[in-house]
CSV table of C-alpha atoms in Angstrom, one decimal:
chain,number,residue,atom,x,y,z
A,1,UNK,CA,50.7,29.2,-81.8
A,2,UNK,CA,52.1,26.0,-82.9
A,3,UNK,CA,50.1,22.4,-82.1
A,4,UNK,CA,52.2,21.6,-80.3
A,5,UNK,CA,52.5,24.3,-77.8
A,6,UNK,CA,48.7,24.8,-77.6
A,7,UNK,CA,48.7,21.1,-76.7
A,8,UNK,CA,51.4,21.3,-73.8
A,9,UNK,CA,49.2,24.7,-72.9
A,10,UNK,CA,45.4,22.5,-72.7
A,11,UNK,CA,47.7,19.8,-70.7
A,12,UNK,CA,48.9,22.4,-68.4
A,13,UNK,CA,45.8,23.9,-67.4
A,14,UNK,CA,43.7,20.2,-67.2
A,15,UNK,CA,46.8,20.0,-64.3
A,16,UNK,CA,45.8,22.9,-62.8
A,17,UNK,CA,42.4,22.2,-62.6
A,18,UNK,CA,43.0,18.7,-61.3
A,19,UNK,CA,45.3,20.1,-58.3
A,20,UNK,CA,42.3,22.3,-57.5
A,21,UNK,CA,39.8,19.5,-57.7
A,22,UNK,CA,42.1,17.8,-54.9
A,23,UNK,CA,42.4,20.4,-53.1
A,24,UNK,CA,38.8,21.3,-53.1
A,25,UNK,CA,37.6,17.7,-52.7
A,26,UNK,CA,40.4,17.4,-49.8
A,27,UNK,CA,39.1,20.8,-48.2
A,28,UNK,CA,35.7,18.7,-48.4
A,29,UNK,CA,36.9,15.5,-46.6
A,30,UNK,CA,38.7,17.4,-43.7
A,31,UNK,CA,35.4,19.6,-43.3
A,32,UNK,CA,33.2,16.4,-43.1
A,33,UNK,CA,35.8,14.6,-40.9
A,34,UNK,CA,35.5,17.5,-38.7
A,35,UNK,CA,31.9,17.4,-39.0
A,36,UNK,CA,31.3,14.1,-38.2
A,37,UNK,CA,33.9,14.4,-35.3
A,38,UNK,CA,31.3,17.3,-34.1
A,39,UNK,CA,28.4,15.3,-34.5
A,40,UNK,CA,30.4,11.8,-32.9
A,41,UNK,CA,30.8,14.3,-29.9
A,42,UNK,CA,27.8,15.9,-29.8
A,43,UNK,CA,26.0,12.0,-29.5
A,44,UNK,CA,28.5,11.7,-26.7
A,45,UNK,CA,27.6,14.3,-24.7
A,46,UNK,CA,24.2,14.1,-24.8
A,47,UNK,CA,24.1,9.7,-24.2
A,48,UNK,CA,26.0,11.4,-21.3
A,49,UNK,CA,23.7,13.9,-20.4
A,50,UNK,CA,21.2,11.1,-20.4
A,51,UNK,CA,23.2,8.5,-18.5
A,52,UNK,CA,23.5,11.4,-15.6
A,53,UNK,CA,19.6,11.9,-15.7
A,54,UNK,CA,18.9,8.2,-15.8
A,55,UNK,CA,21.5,8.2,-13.0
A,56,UNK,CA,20.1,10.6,-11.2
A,57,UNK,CA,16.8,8.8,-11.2
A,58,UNK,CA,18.0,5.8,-10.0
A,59,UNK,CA,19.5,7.3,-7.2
A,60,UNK,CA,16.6,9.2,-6.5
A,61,UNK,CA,13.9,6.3,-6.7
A,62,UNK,CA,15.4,4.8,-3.5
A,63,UNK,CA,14.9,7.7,-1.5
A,64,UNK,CA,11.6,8.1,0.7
A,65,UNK,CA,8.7,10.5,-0.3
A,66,UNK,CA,9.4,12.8,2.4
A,67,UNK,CA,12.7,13.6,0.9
A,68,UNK,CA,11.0,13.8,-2.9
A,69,UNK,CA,8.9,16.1,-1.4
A,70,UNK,CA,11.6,18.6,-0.2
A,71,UNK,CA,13.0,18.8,-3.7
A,72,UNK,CA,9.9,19.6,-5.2
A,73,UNK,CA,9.6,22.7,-3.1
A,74,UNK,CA,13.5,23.3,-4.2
A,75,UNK,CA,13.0,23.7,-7.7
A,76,UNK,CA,10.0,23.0,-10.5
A,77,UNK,CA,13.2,21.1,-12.6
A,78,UNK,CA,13.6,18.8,-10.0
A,79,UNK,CA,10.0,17.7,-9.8
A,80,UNK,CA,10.0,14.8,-11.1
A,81,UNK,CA,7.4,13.3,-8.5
A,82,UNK,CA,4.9,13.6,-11.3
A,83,UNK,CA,6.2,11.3,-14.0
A,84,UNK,CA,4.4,7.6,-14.1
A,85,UNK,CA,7.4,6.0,-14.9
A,86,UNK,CA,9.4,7.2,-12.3
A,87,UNK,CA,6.3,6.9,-9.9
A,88,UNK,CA,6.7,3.0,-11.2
A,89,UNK,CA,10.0,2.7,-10.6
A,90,UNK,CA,9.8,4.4,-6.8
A,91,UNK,CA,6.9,2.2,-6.2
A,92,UNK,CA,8.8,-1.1,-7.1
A,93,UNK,CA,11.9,0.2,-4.8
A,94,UNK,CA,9.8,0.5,-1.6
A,95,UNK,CA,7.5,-2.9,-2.0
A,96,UNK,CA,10.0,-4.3,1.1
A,97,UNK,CA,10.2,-1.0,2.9
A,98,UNK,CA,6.9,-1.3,4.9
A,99,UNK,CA,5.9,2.0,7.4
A,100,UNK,CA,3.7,1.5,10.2
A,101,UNK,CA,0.2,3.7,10.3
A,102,UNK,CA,-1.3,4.2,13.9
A,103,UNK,CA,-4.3,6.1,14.7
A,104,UNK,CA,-4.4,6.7,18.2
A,105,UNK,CA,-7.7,7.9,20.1
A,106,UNK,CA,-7.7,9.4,23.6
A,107,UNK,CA,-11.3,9.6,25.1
A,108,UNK,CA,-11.5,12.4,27.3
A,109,UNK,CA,-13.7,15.2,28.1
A,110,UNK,CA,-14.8,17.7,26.7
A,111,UNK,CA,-13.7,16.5,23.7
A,112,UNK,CA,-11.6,13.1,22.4
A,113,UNK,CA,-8.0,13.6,21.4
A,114,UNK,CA,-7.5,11.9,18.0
A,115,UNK,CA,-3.6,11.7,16.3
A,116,UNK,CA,-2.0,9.9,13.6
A,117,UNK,CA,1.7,8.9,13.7
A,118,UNK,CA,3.6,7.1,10.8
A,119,UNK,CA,6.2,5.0,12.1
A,120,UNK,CA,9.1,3.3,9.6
A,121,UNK,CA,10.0,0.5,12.8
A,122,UNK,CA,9.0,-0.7,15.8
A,123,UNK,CA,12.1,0.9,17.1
A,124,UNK,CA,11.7,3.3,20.5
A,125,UNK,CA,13.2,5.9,18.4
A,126,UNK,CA,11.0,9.1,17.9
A,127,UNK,CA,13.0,10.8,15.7
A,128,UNK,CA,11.3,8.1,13.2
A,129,UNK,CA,8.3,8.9,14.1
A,130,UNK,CA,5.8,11.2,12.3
A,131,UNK,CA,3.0,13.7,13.5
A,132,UNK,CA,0.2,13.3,10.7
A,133,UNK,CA,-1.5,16.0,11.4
A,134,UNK,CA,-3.2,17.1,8.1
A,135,UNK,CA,-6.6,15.0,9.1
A,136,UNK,CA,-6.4,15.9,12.6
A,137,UNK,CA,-6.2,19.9,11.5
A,138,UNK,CA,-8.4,19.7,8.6
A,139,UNK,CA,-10.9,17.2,10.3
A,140,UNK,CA,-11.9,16.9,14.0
A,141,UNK,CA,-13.0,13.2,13.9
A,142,UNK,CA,-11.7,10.2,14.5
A,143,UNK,CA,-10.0,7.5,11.5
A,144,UNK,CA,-11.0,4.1,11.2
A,145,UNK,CA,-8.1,2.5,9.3
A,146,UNK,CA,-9.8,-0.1,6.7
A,147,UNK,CA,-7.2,-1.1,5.0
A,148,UNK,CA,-4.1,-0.2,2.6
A,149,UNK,CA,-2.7,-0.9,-1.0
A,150,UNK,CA,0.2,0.4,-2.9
A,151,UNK,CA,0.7,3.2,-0.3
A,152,UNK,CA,-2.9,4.4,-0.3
A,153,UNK,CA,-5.1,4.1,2.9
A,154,UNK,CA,-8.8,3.5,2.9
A,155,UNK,CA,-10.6,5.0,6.0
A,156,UNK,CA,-13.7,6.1,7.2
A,157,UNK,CA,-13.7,9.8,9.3
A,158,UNK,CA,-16.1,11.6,11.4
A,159,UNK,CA,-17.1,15.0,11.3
A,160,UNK,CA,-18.9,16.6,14.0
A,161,UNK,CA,-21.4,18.9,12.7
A,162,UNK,CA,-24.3,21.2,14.7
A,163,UNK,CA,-26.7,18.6,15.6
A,164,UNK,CA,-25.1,14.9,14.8
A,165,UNK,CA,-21.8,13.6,13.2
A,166,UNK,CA,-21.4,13.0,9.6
A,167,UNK,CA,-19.2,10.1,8.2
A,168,UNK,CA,-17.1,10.0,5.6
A,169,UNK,CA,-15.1,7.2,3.3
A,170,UNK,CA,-12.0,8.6,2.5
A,171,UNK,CA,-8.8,7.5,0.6
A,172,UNK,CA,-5.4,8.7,1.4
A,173,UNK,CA,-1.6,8.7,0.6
A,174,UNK,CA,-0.5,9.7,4.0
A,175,UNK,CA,3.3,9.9,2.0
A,176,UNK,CA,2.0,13.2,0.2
A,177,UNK,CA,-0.5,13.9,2.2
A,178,UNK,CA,-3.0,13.8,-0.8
A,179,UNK,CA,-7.0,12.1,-0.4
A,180,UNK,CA,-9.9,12.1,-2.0
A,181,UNK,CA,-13.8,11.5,-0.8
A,182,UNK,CA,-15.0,8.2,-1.9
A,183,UNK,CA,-19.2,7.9,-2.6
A,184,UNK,CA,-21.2,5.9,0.0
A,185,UNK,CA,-22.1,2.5,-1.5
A,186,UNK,CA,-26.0,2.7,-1.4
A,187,UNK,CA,-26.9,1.0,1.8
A,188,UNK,CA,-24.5,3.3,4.0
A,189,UNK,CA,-21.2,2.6,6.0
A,190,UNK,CA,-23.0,1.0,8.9
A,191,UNK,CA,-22.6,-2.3,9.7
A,192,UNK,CA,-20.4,-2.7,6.9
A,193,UNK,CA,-17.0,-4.5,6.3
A,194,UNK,CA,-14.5,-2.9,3.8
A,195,UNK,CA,-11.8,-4.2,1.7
A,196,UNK,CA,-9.4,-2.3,-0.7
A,197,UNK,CA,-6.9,-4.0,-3.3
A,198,UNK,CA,-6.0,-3.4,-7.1
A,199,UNK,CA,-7.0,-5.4,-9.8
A,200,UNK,CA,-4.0,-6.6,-12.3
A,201,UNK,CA,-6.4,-7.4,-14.5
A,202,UNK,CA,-7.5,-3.7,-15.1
A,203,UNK,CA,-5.0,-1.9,-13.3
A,204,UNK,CA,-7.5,-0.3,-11.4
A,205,UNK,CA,-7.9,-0.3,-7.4
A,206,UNK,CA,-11.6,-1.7,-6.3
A,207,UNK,CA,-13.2,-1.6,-2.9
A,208,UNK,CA,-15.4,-4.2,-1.7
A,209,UNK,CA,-18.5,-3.1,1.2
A,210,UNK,CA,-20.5,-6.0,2.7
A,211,UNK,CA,-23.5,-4.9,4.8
A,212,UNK,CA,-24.7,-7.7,6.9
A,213,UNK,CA,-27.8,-7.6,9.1
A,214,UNK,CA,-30.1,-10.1,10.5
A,215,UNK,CA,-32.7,-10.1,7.8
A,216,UNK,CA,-30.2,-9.7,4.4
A,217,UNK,CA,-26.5,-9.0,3.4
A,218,UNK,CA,-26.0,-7.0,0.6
A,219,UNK,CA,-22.4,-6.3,-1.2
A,220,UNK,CA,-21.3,-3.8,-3.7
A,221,UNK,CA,-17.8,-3.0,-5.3
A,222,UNK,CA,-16.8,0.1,-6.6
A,223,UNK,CA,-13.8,0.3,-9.2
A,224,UNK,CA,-12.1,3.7,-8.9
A,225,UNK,CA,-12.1,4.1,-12.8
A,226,UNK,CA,-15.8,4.1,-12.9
A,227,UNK,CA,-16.5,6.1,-10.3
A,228,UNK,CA,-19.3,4.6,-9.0
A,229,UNK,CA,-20.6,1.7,-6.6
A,230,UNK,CA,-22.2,-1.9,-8.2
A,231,UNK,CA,-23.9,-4.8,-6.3
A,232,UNK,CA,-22.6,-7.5,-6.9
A,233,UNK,CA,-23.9,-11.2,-6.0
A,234,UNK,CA,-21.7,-13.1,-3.5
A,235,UNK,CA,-23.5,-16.8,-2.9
A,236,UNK,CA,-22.0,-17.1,0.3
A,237,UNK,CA,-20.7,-14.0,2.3
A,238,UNK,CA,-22.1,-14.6,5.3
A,239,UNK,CA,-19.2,-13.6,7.6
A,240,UNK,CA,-18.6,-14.3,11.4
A,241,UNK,CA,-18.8,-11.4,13.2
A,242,UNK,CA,-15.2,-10.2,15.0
A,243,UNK,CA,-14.9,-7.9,17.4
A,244,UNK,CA,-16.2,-4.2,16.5
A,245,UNK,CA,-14.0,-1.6,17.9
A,246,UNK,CA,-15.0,1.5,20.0
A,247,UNK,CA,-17.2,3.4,17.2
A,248,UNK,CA,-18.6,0.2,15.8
A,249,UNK,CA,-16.5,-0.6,13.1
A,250,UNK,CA,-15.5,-4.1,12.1
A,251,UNK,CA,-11.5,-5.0,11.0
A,252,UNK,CA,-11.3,-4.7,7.2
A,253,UNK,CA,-11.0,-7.4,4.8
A,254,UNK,CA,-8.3,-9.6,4.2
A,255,UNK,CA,-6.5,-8.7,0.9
A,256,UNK,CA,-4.3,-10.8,-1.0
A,257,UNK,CA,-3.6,-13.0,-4.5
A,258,UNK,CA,-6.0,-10.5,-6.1
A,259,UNK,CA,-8.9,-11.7,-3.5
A,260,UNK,CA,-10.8,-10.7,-0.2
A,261,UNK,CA,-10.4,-13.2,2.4
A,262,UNK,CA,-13.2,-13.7,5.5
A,263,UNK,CA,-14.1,-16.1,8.2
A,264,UNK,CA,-17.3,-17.6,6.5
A,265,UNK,CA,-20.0,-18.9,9.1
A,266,UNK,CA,-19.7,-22.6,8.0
A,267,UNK,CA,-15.8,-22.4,9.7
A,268,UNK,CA,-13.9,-21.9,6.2
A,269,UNK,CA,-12.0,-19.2,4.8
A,270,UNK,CA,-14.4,-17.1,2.3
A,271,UNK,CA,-12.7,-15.7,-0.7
A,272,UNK,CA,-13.9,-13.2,-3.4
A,273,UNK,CA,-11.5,-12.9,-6.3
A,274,UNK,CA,-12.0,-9.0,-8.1
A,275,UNK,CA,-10.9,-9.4,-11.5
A,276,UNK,CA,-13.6,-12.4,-12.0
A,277,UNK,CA,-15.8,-12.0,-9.1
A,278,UNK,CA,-16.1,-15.3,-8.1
A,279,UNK,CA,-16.1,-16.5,-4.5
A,280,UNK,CA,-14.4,-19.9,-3.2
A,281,UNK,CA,-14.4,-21.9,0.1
A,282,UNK,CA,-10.9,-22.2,1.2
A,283,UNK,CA,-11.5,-25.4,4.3
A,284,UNK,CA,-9.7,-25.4,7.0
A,285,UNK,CA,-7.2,-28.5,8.4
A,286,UNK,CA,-8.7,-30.5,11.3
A,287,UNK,CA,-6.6,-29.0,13.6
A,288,UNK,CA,-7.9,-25.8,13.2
A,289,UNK,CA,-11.8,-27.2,12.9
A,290,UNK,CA,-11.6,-28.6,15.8
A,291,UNK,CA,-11.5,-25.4,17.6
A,292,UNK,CA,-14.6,-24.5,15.7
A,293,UNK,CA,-16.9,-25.1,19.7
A,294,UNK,CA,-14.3,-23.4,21.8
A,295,UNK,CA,-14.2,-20.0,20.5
A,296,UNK,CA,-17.2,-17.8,19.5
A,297,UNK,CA,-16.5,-15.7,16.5
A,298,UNK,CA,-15.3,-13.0,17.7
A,299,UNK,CA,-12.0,-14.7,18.7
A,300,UNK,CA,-11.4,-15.6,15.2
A,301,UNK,CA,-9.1,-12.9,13.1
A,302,UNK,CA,-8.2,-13.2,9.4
A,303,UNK,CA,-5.0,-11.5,8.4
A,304,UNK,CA,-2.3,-11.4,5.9
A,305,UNK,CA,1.4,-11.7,7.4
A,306,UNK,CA,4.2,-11.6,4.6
A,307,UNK,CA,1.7,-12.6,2.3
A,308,UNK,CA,0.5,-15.4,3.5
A,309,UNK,CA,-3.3,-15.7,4.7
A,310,UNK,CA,-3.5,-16.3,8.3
A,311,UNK,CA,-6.0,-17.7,10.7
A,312,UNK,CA,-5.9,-16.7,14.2
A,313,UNK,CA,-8.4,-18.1,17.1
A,314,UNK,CA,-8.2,-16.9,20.7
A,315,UNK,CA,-10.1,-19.3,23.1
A,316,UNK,CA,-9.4,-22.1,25.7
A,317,UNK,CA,-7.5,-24.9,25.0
A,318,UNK,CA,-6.9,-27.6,27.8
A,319,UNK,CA,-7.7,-25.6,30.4
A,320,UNK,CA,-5.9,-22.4,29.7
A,321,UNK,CA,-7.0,-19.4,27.3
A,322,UNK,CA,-4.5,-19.2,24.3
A,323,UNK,CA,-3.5,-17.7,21.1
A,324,UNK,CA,-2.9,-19.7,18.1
A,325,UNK,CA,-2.2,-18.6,14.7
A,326,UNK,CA,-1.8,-20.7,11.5
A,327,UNK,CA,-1.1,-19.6,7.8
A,328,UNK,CA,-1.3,-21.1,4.6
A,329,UNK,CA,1.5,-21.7,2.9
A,330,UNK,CA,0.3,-22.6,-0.4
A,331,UNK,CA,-3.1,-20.1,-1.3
A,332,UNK,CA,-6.1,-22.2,-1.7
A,333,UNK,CA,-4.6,-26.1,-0.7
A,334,UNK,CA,-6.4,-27.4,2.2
A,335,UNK,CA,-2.9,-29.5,3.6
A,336,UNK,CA,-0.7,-26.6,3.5
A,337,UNK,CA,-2.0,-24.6,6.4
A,338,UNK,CA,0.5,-24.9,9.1
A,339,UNK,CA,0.6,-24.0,12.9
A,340,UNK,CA,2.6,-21.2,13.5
A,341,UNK,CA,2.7,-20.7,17.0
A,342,UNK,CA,0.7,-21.1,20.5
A,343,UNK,CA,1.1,-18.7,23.3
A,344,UNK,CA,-0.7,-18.3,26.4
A,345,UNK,CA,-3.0,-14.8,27.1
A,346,UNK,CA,-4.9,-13.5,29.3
A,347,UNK,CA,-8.8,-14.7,28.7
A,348,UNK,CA,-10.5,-11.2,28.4
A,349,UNK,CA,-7.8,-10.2,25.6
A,350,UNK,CA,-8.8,-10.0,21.9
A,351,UNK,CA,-5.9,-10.3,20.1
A,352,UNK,CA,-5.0,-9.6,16.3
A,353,UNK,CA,-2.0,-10.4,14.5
A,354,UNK,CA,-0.3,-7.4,13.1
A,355,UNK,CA,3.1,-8.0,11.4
A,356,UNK,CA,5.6,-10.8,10.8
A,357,UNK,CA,9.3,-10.3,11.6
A,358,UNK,CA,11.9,-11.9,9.4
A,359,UNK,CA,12.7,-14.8,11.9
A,360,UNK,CA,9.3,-15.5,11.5
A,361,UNK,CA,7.8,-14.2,15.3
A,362,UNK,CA,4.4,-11.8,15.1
A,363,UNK,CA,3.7,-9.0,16.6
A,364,UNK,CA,0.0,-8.8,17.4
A,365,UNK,CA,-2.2,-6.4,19.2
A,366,UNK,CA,-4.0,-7.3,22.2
A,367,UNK,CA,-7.1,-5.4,23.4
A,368,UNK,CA,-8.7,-5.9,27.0
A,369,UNK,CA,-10.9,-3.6,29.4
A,370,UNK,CA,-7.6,-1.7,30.8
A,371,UNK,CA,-5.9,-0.5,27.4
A,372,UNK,CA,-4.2,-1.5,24.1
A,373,UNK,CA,-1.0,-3.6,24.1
A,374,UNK,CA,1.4,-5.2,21.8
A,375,UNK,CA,3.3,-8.4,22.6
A,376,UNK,CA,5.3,-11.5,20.5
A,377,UNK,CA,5.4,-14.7,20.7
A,378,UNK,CA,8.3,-13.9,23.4
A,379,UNK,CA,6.7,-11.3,25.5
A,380,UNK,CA,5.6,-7.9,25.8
A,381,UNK,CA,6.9,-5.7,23.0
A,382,UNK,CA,7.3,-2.0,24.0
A,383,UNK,CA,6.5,1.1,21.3
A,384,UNK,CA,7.5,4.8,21.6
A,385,UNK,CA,3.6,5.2,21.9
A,386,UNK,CA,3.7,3.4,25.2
A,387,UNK,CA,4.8,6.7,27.0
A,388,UNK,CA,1.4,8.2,25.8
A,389,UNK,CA,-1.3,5.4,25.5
A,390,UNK,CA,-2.8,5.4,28.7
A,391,UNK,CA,-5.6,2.7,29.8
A,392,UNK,CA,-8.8,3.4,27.9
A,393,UNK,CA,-7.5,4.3,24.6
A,394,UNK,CA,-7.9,2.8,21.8
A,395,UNK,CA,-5.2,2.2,18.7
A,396,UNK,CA,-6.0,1.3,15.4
A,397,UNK,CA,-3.1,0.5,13.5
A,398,UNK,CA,-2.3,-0.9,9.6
A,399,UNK,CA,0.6,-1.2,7.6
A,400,UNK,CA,1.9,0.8,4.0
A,401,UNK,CA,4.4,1.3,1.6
A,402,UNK,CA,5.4,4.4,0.8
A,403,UNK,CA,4.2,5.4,-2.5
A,404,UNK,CA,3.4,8.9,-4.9
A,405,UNK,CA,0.2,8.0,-6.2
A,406,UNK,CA,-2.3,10.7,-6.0
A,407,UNK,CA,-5.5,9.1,-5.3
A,408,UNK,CA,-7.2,12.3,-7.4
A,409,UNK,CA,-5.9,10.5,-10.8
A,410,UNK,CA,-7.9,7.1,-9.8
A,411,UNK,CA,-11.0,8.3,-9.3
């Protein structure tokens, strides 16, 4: 074979092989095009599987615990009761969405009749209300409400055992239903006052028990993390004594700004702060000190109304018994306590500010020798439990956000 021709033959095949080159390498590009179309669609569908979940969550935060509930029993895939974060999320979507906890007790023979009802408005509609009756089965006692935070309720039962009754300091979710027994702090539950509250300090929840007596007061916290009760040293805790209701129990303390609040003996508003423990005088305006020597202390009630500490007194002024409430505006700042309103009662009633409406009226609960009542600034204010509560009962009532904290994971 001449040069030439095995030259024009080498040229021929390096053709060849280049057209199979591009055709491999253009095989190549459409297979990694197609590829990367796969992948590009795969990403799609899964930000879009997520954006439905994420969906779904959000939907499902809004809804109340008694419905979360009902899908947990549906299916184990549509727990999802049990994460923290949506727990977080649920707990941030019901902060405005308060429920109403009653504990009614009817005193009869042979034995007292003792209910629980959770309400979500003072309507007279009794399709909203509901029958709690896991205490009331598990427990023949009666519940002493002493207080609620972040959907959990502090209160103190009794059991009736062979020979005496035994007391115990429980805390509940009555949302799920779930409690857990809480250690006596070491000088009992008698004759003491409870608070509850978290602490944002340590994101932990912390009860408060002051025992006062006639000879000493003593005072002890117990932060759920650790498990165990602490005295503590309050300078000044001495508290004026309210009215006790029927078993002897005082009304809890006042929780708010991350503090306890009290009527202090000196006619000021005691405050203990958790995260620091440190305890302040909050003073009163004239006004209000100048009811100090018409009232005796059980006609003085501290509350909390829309977050705002409250003073209530219940007494004579110019010749006729009335109610008048303040609240403090600013926390802590002497001038900003403001009369709310004045109202005229009867003079055996004790009264206690319960909630405040959005225009601003209360209702309040108003205890004499015939029965419980609630009123407003306007009048009498009729429940669905008015068809039931007969004269000599007794109501103990607090309010809650729904929540689905399991109190077992604090302690």
């Amino acid at each position: 074979m001449t040069p030439k021709a095995m030259k024009n033959k080498s040229n021929a095949n390096t053709k060849k092989t280049n057209q199979i080159y591009d055709m491999e390498k253009c095989n190549f590009c459409i297979c990694q095009q197609k590829k990367k179309k796969s992948n590009e669609m795969d990403i799609v569908a899964q930000r879009s599987i997520i954006c439905q979940e994420e969906l779904i969550r959000e939907i499902l935060s809004w809804l109340p615990v008694r419905s979360l509930l009902r899908f947990k029993c549906v299916s184990k895939s549509w727990d999802i009761t049990s994460d923290p974060y949506f727990k977080k999320k649920h707990q941030s979507r019901q902060v405005n969405s308060l429920r109403f906890l009653f504990a009614h007790t009817k005193f009869c023979r042979p034995q007292n009749i003792h209910n629980l009802y959770s309400n979500s408005s003072l309507s007279l509609d009794e399709d909203d209300v509901q029958n709690i009756d896991y205490l009331s089965s598990e427990y023949t006692c009666f519940h002493i409400l002493c207080g609620s935070c972040d959907g959990l309720v502090l209160m103190i039962i009794r059991l009736p055992t062979r020979y005496t009754h035994e007391l115990i300091l429980l805390l509940w979710n009555p949302s799920t239903r779930e409690s857990i027994h809480i250690p006596f702090p070491i000088f009992g539950l008698r004759n003491s006052i409870f608070g509850f509250g978290y602490d944002p300090t340590t994101h932990d929840y912390k009860i408060l028990a002051i025992q006062q007596s006639k000879s000493q007061t003593q005072c002890a916290i117990l932060a759920l993390k650790s498990g165990s009760w602490r005295n503590v040293y309050i300078e000044t805790p001495h508290i004026f004594r309210t009215l006790k209701n029927s078993f002897g129990f005082e009304d809890p303390l006042a929780f708010v700004h991350g503090a306890f609040h009290w009527i202090h003996c000196n006619f000021c508003v005691g405050s203990f702060n958790i995260s620091n423990e440190v305890c302040t005088m909050i003073p009163l305006s004239e006004q209000m000190y100048s009811y100090r020597s018409r009232a005796i202390s059980r006609d003085y009630h501290v509350s909390i109304l829309d977050g705002m500490v409250c003073l209530s007194s219940a007494c004579k002024v110019d010749g006729e018994y009335a109610f008048t409430l303040w609240g403090m505006k600013d926390h802590g700042v002497k001038e900003s306590w403001t009369q709310l309103f004045k109202i005229k009662i009867a003079p055996v009633s004790i009264v206690k500010p319960v909630y405040r409406f959005a225009d601003g009226d209360v209702l309040f609960q108003c205890r004499d020798v015939v029965r419980d009542s609630f009123r407003t600034s306007k009048g009498r204010f009729q429940l669905w439990c008015d068809s039931f509560v007969k004269r000599g009962d007794m109501i103990n009532i607090v309010t809650f956000n729904e929540s689905l904290i399991d109190p077992k994971t604090l302690f």
